[in-house]
Amino acid sequence: MSRICELTGKGRQVGHNVSHANNKTKRVFLPNLQKVTLMSEKLERSFKFRVSTHGLRSVEHNGGLDNWLLKTNDEKLSERALKVKRELKKAAVAA
């Protein structure tokens, strides 16, 4: 399973370890991913996602999973998150 946040699309970054002697060696910066269960208020269901801590704070800042999914670009979201977004849109049309 790749190290990519399912809600923000945040992935690994490449950089350098820099020693005291200014020697540079390649290294990888991985996002801090957590397995979380987020509740959808409109669908009255919970969904499990692998989310970075930055993404989790963004979801809470935007008022929950439903608001986050509706505001976010489809390109950033994973397939599972897109499926939930489509369900949200269907529920909004039906209501």
Tab-separated table of C-alpha atoms in Angstrom:
chain	number	residue	atom	x	y	z
A	1	MET	CA	0.000	0.000	0.000
A	2	SER	CA	1.464	3.347	-1.014
A	3	ARG	CA	2.197	6.076	1.502
A	4	ILE	CA	-0.344	8.606	0.206
A	5	CYS	CA	-3.065	10.385	2.171
A	6	GLU	CA	-6.486	9.357	0.835
A	7	LEU	CA	-8.045	12.773	1.434
A	8	THR	CA	-5.329	15.300	0.596
A	9	GLY	CA	-3.151	13.361	-1.839
A	10	LYS	CA	-0.074	14.200	0.214
A	11	GLY	CA	2.707	11.723	-0.565
A	12	ARG	CA	6.395	11.231	-0.009
A	13	GLN	CA	8.950	13.949	-0.672
A	14	VAL	CA	12.639	13.594	-1.483
A	15	GLY	CA	15.389	15.653	0.103
A	16	HIS	CA	18.857	15.482	1.592
A	17	ASN	CA	20.394	14.520	4.905
A	18	VAL	CA	23.025	17.187	5.466
A	19	SER	CA	25.911	16.318	7.775
A	20	HIS	CA	27.982	18.711	9.840
A	21	ALA	CA	30.618	18.504	7.073
A	22	ASN	CA	27.885	19.516	4.574
A	23	ASN	CA	27.807	16.074	2.909
A	24	LYS	CA	24.451	15.501	1.273
A	25	THR	CA	22.809	12.096	0.950
A	26	LYS	CA	19.365	11.402	-0.473
A	27	ARG	CA	16.534	10.618	1.907
A	28	VAL	CA	12.753	10.319	1.848
A	29	PHE	CA	10.267	12.295	3.927
A	30	LEU	CA	7.127	10.217	4.508
A	31	PRO	CA	3.774	11.700	5.565
A	32	ASN	CA	2.502	10.851	9.037
A	33	LEU	CA	-0.345	8.526	8.036
A	34	GLN	CA	-2.930	7.262	10.508
A	35	LYS	CA	-5.785	4.801	10.085
A	36	VAL	CA	-8.888	6.694	11.184
A	37	THR	CA	-12.630	6.188	11.125
A	38	LEU	CA	-14.499	9.317	10.040
A	39	MET	CA	-18.243	9.735	10.447
A	40	SER	CA	-20.415	11.088	7.655
A	41	GLU	CA	-23.327	13.036	9.131
A	42	LYS	CA	-25.459	13.072	5.986
A	43	LEU	CA	-25.017	9.366	5.209
A	44	GLU	CA	-25.083	8.389	8.908
A	45	ARG	CA	-22.210	5.951	8.325
A	46	SER	CA	-18.576	5.755	9.253
A	47	PHE	CA	-15.715	5.250	6.797
A	48	LYS	CA	-12.160	4.078	7.382
A	49	PHE	CA	-9.410	6.058	5.679
A	50	ARG	CA	-5.631	6.271	5.796
A	51	VAL	CA	-5.126	9.982	6.393
A	52	SER	CA	-2.151	12.208	7.191
A	53	THR	CA	-2.354	14.148	10.439
A	54	HIS	CA	-2.318	17.351	8.382
A	55	GLY	CA	-5.318	16.060	6.410
A	56	LEU	CA	-7.140	15.104	9.596
A	57	ARG	CA	-6.717	18.633	10.969
A	58	SER	CA	-7.975	20.042	7.646
A	59	VAL	CA	-11.090	17.857	7.772
A	60	GLU	CA	-11.868	19.018	11.312
A	61	HIS	CA	-11.226	22.651	10.346
A	62	ASN	CA	-13.728	22.409	7.455
A	63	GLY	CA	-16.514	21.047	9.635
A	64	GLY	CA	-16.281	17.304	9.075
A	65	LEU	CA	-15.899	14.705	6.367
A	66	ASP	CA	-18.955	15.754	4.336
A	67	ASN	CA	-17.867	19.378	3.927
A	68	TRP	CA	-14.270	18.367	3.188
A	69	LEU	CA	-15.228	15.931	0.410
A	70	LEU	CA	-17.592	18.364	-1.271
A	71	LYS	CA	-14.978	21.160	-1.284
A	72	THR	CA	-11.973	19.099	-2.400
A	73	ASN	CA	-10.854	18.498	-6.001
A	74	ASP	CA	-11.454	14.989	-7.331
A	75	GLU	CA	-7.803	14.747	-8.431
A	76	LYS	CA	-6.560	14.813	-4.830
A	77	LEU	CA	-8.977	12.165	-3.528
A	78	SER	CA	-8.441	8.409	-3.612
A	79	GLU	CA	-10.890	6.022	-5.297
A	80	ARG	CA	-12.528	5.168	-1.960
A	81	ALA	CA	-12.953	8.845	-1.086
A	82	LEU	CA	-14.432	9.546	-4.536
A	83	LYS	CA	-16.955	6.770	-3.988
A	84	VAL	CA	-18.058	8.376	-0.713
A	85	LYS	CA	-18.244	11.775	-2.433
A	86	ARG	CA	-20.549	10.341	-5.119
A	87	GLU	CA	-22.791	8.851	-2.403
A	88	LEU	CA	-22.960	12.259	-0.713
A	89	LYS	CA	-24.010	13.939	-3.951
A	90	LYS	CA	-26.710	11.309	-4.550
A	91	ALA	CA	-28.020	11.796	-1.012
A	92	ALA	CA	-28.124	15.575	-1.531
A	93	VAL	CA	-30.116	15.204	-4.765
A	94	ALA	CA	-32.543	12.731	-3.190
A	95	ALA	CA	-33.185	15.011	-0.198
